[in-house]
Short mmCIF file of C-alpha atoms in Angstrom, two decimals:
data_model
loop_
_atom_site.label_atom_id
_atom_site.label_comp_id
_atom_site.label_asym_id
_atom_site.label_seq_id
_atom_site.Cartn_x
_atom_site.Cartn_y
_atom_site.Cartn_z
CA MET A 12 88.60 -99.60 -81.56
CA ASP A 13 91.43 -101.80 -82.46
CA ASN A 14 90.57 -103.82 -80.08
CA LEU A 15 87.25 -103.71 -81.12
CA GLU A 16 87.86 -104.64 -84.76
CA LYS A 17 90.15 -107.38 -84.15
CA ARG A 18 87.23 -109.43 -81.75
CA LEU A 19 84.73 -108.73 -84.52
CA VAL A 20 87.08 -110.04 -87.34
CA LYS A 21 87.80 -113.00 -85.34
CA LEU A 22 84.21 -113.35 -84.35
CA ILE A 23 83.49 -113.31 -88.32
CA LEU A 24 86.20 -115.48 -89.02
CA LYS A 25 84.00 -117.84 -87.18
CA GLY A 26 81.01 -117.37 -88.63
CA ASP A 27 79.39 -115.08 -86.74
CA GLN A 28 77.09 -112.63 -88.72
CA ARG A 29 75.82 -109.87 -85.77
CA ALA A 30 79.44 -109.17 -85.46
CA PHE A 31 79.57 -108.73 -89.12
CA ALA A 32 76.45 -106.74 -88.63
CA GLU A 33 78.69 -104.50 -86.23
CA LEU A 34 81.53 -103.96 -88.75
CA VAL A 35 78.85 -102.55 -90.98
CA GLU A 36 77.44 -100.01 -88.47
CA LEU A 37 80.73 -99.04 -87.29
CA TYR A 38 82.35 -98.36 -91.13
CA LYS A 39 79.30 -98.07 -93.32
CA ASP A 40 78.80 -93.69 -92.55
CA LYS A 41 82.75 -93.51 -92.67
CA LEU A 42 82.50 -95.60 -96.51
CA PHE A 43 80.06 -93.72 -97.58
CA HIS A 44 81.38 -90.20 -96.75
CA LEU A 45 84.55 -91.36 -98.36
CA ALA A 46 82.58 -92.78 -101.60
CA TYR A 47 80.24 -89.61 -102.01
CA ARG A 48 83.30 -86.92 -102.11
CA MET A 49 85.02 -89.05 -104.75
CA LEU A 50 82.34 -90.16 -106.81
CA ASN A 51 79.59 -87.02 -106.39
CA ASN A 52 76.80 -89.06 -106.53
CA ARG A 53 74.97 -90.57 -103.59
CA HIS A 54 73.49 -93.74 -105.53
CA GLU A 55 77.06 -94.55 -106.91
CA ALA A 56 78.22 -93.81 -103.35
CA GLU A 57 75.71 -96.50 -101.96
CA ASP A 58 76.39 -98.88 -104.89
CA ILE A 59 80.31 -98.68 -103.74
CA VAL A 60 80.14 -99.09 -99.99
CA GLN A 61 77.63 -101.86 -100.76
CA GLU A 62 80.43 -103.57 -102.86
CA THR A 63 82.85 -102.75 -100.39
CA PHE A 64 81.29 -104.81 -97.78
CA LEU A 65 80.51 -107.47 -100.23
CA ARG A 66 83.95 -107.76 -100.50
CA VAL A 67 85.11 -107.42 -97.30
CA TYR A 68 83.15 -110.38 -96.56
CA ARG A 69 83.94 -112.70 -99.07
CA ASN A 70 87.89 -111.81 -98.25
CA MET A 71 87.74 -111.46 -94.68
CA GLU A 72 90.16 -114.57 -94.67
CA LYS A 73 92.71 -112.75 -96.60
CA TYR A 74 92.68 -109.71 -93.85
CA ASP A 75 95.87 -109.65 -92.30
CA PRO A 76 95.85 -108.87 -88.56
CA GLU A 77 98.87 -107.22 -88.51
CA GLN A 78 97.67 -104.62 -90.52
CA LYS A 79 95.00 -102.00 -89.30
CA PHE A 80 91.18 -103.02 -90.64
CA SER A 81 90.82 -99.33 -91.20
CA THR A 82 93.47 -99.42 -93.51
CA TRP A 83 92.35 -102.50 -94.96
CA ILE A 84 88.75 -101.86 -95.46
CA TYR A 85 89.38 -97.67 -97.18
CA ARG A 86 91.92 -99.46 -99.58
CA ILE A 87 89.18 -101.41 -101.12
CA ALA A 88 86.56 -98.86 -101.21
CA THR A 89 89.24 -96.39 -102.41
CA ASN A 90 90.28 -98.85 -105.36
CA LEU A 91 86.59 -99.36 -106.39
CA CYS A 92 86.02 -95.42 -106.43
CA ILE A 93 88.87 -94.92 -108.46
CA ASP A 94 87.71 -97.99 -110.60
CA ARG A 95 84.56 -96.31 -111.26
CA LEU A 96 86.11 -92.71 -111.94
CA ARG A 97 88.30 -94.78 -114.17
CA ARG A 98 85.16 -96.03 -116.31
CA LYS A 99 83.15 -93.03 -116.23
CA LYS A 100 86.57 -91.18 -117.43
CA PRO A 101 85.24 -91.18 -121.49
CA SER A 102 82.15 -88.81 -120.48
CA TYR A 103 83.62 -86.90 -117.95
CA SER A 104 84.63 -83.34 -119.18
CA LEU A 105 86.84 -81.28 -116.83
CA ASP A 106 84.22 -77.97 -118.14
CA ALA A 107 80.71 -79.97 -117.68
CA GLU A 108 78.73 -78.40 -115.30
CA ILE A 109 77.65 -80.19 -111.95
CA GLY A 110 74.68 -80.09 -110.54
CA GLU A 111 73.97 -78.72 -107.01
CA GLN A 112 75.28 -81.19 -104.25
CA GLU A 113 73.61 -82.72 -101.39
CA GLY A 114 74.60 -81.23 -98.05
CA THR A 115 77.64 -78.83 -97.09
CA ASP A 116 79.31 -81.17 -94.42
CA GLY A 117 82.70 -82.11 -94.65
CA TYR A 118 84.49 -78.87 -95.47
CA ALA A 119 86.20 -77.18 -92.74
CA MET A 120 83.78 -74.64 -91.66
CA LEU A 121 85.48 -72.68 -88.98
CA PRO A 122 82.77 -71.74 -86.47
CA SER A 123 81.73 -68.66 -85.87
CA ASP A 124 79.50 -67.14 -83.01
CA ASP A 125 78.69 -63.77 -85.48
CA ARG A 126 77.19 -65.85 -88.51
CA THR A 127 74.76 -63.67 -90.73
CA PRO A 128 72.78 -65.07 -93.71
CA GLU A 129 75.18 -63.00 -95.45
CA SER A 130 78.28 -65.03 -94.25
CA GLU A 131 76.31 -68.08 -94.38
CA ALA A 132 75.56 -67.73 -98.10
CA LEU A 133 79.19 -66.78 -98.82
CA LEU A 134 80.73 -69.84 -96.77
CA SER A 135 77.91 -72.21 -98.92
CA GLU A 136 79.20 -70.30 -102.68
CA THR A 137 82.60 -71.12 -101.45
CA GLN A 138 82.25 -74.70 -100.47
CA ARG A 139 80.54 -74.74 -103.60
CA VAL A 140 83.17 -73.64 -105.44
CA ILE A 141 86.19 -75.66 -103.86
CA ARG A 142 83.87 -78.96 -103.78
CA ASP A 143 83.66 -78.27 -108.13
CA ALA A 144 87.27 -77.40 -108.43
CA ILE A 145 88.25 -80.77 -106.28
CA GLU A 146 85.35 -82.63 -108.92
CA THR A 147 88.05 -81.40 -112.07
CA LEU A 148 90.76 -83.06 -110.27
CA PRO A 149 92.41 -86.27 -112.18
CA ALA A 150 91.69 -89.04 -110.27
CA LYS A 151 95.06 -89.80 -109.30
CA TYR A 152 95.03 -86.67 -107.13
CA LYS A 153 91.49 -86.50 -106.31
CA SER A 154 91.39 -89.81 -104.11
CA ILE A 155 94.22 -88.46 -102.46
CA MET A 156 92.99 -85.31 -101.84
CA VAL A 157 89.55 -86.10 -100.37
CA LEU A 158 91.41 -89.43 -98.01
CA ARG A 159 94.07 -86.70 -97.17
CA TYR A 160 91.63 -83.64 -95.97
CA LEU A 161 88.00 -84.45 -96.25
CA GLN A 162 88.84 -88.53 -94.69
CA ASP A 163 91.73 -86.74 -92.50
CA LEU A 164 94.04 -89.94 -92.95
CA SER A 165 97.74 -89.33 -92.52
CA LEU A 166 100.12 -89.74 -95.50
CA GLN A 167 101.34 -92.92 -93.70
CA GLU A 168 97.68 -94.01 -93.73
CA ILE A 169 97.00 -92.93 -97.11
CA SER A 170 100.14 -94.83 -98.15
CA GLU A 171 98.79 -97.94 -96.72
CA VAL A 172 95.19 -97.31 -98.46
CA LEU A 173 96.77 -96.96 -101.94
CA ASP A 174 99.44 -99.20 -101.63
CA MET A 175 101.93 -96.42 -102.61
CA PRO A 176 105.34 -95.19 -101.32
CA VAL A 177 104.95 -91.92 -99.39
CA THR A 178 106.89 -90.12 -101.13
CA THR A 179 104.47 -90.54 -104.00
CA ILE A 180 101.59 -89.27 -101.39
CA LYS A 181 103.59 -86.41 -100.48
CA THR A 182 104.02 -85.65 -104.69
CA ARG A 183 100.47 -86.03 -105.37
CA VAL A 184 99.15 -84.10 -102.25
CA HIS A 185 101.43 -81.43 -103.34
CA ARG A 186 100.59 -81.13 -107.01
CA GLY A 187 96.58 -81.92 -106.13
CA ARG A 188 96.95 -78.42 -103.67
CA GLU A 189 98.78 -76.60 -107.37
CA PHE A 190 95.80 -77.79 -109.04
CA LEU A 191 93.51 -76.68 -106.79
CA ARG A 192 95.21 -73.49 -106.41
CA LYS A 193 95.41 -72.78 -109.97
CA LYS A 194 91.88 -73.36 -110.36
CA LEU A 195 90.42 -71.23 -107.61
CA GLU A 196 93.05 -68.44 -107.85
CA TYR A 197 90.23 -66.19 -109.29
CA LYS A 198 87.39 -67.98 -107.76
CA LEU A 199 88.37 -67.41 -104.56
#
């Protein structure tokens, strides 16, 4: 994929609109998934994806080809999500009830041949409880946990996306896990 991205970036820098459309197709779902998991709102996630592509288009000449393109675009999207979360902070309450979420994809569901309606209901409830617990994380932990466990990025990739040292990422992953463990200790 890196060669494809490099080729697309070169074409985009030359003004090729079709290459940019291809880049959008390549990343729109991944970015939406990231934004949705961080913001927990479909409309805001769609806005973040659009804003990310606008910023990519406007700042393409600033992209460093020595860096992975995916890291650069994820950094833009993550920073936009963090900014949105910070703006929402005054009205955000850890005890606020969160409405039902759309879909149940993205969580580590273990495939099983013997699924029953009861096990499906239990799994769905478990996922809801985990999603709700992730929603209570402070923004600095939430973004890292989403990138690590839902986007499956390595610690090094997260470090590059968030422009932080790997040691800071490790610490925040550990603290995020501890926060979730304490929050879920009596619920699961």
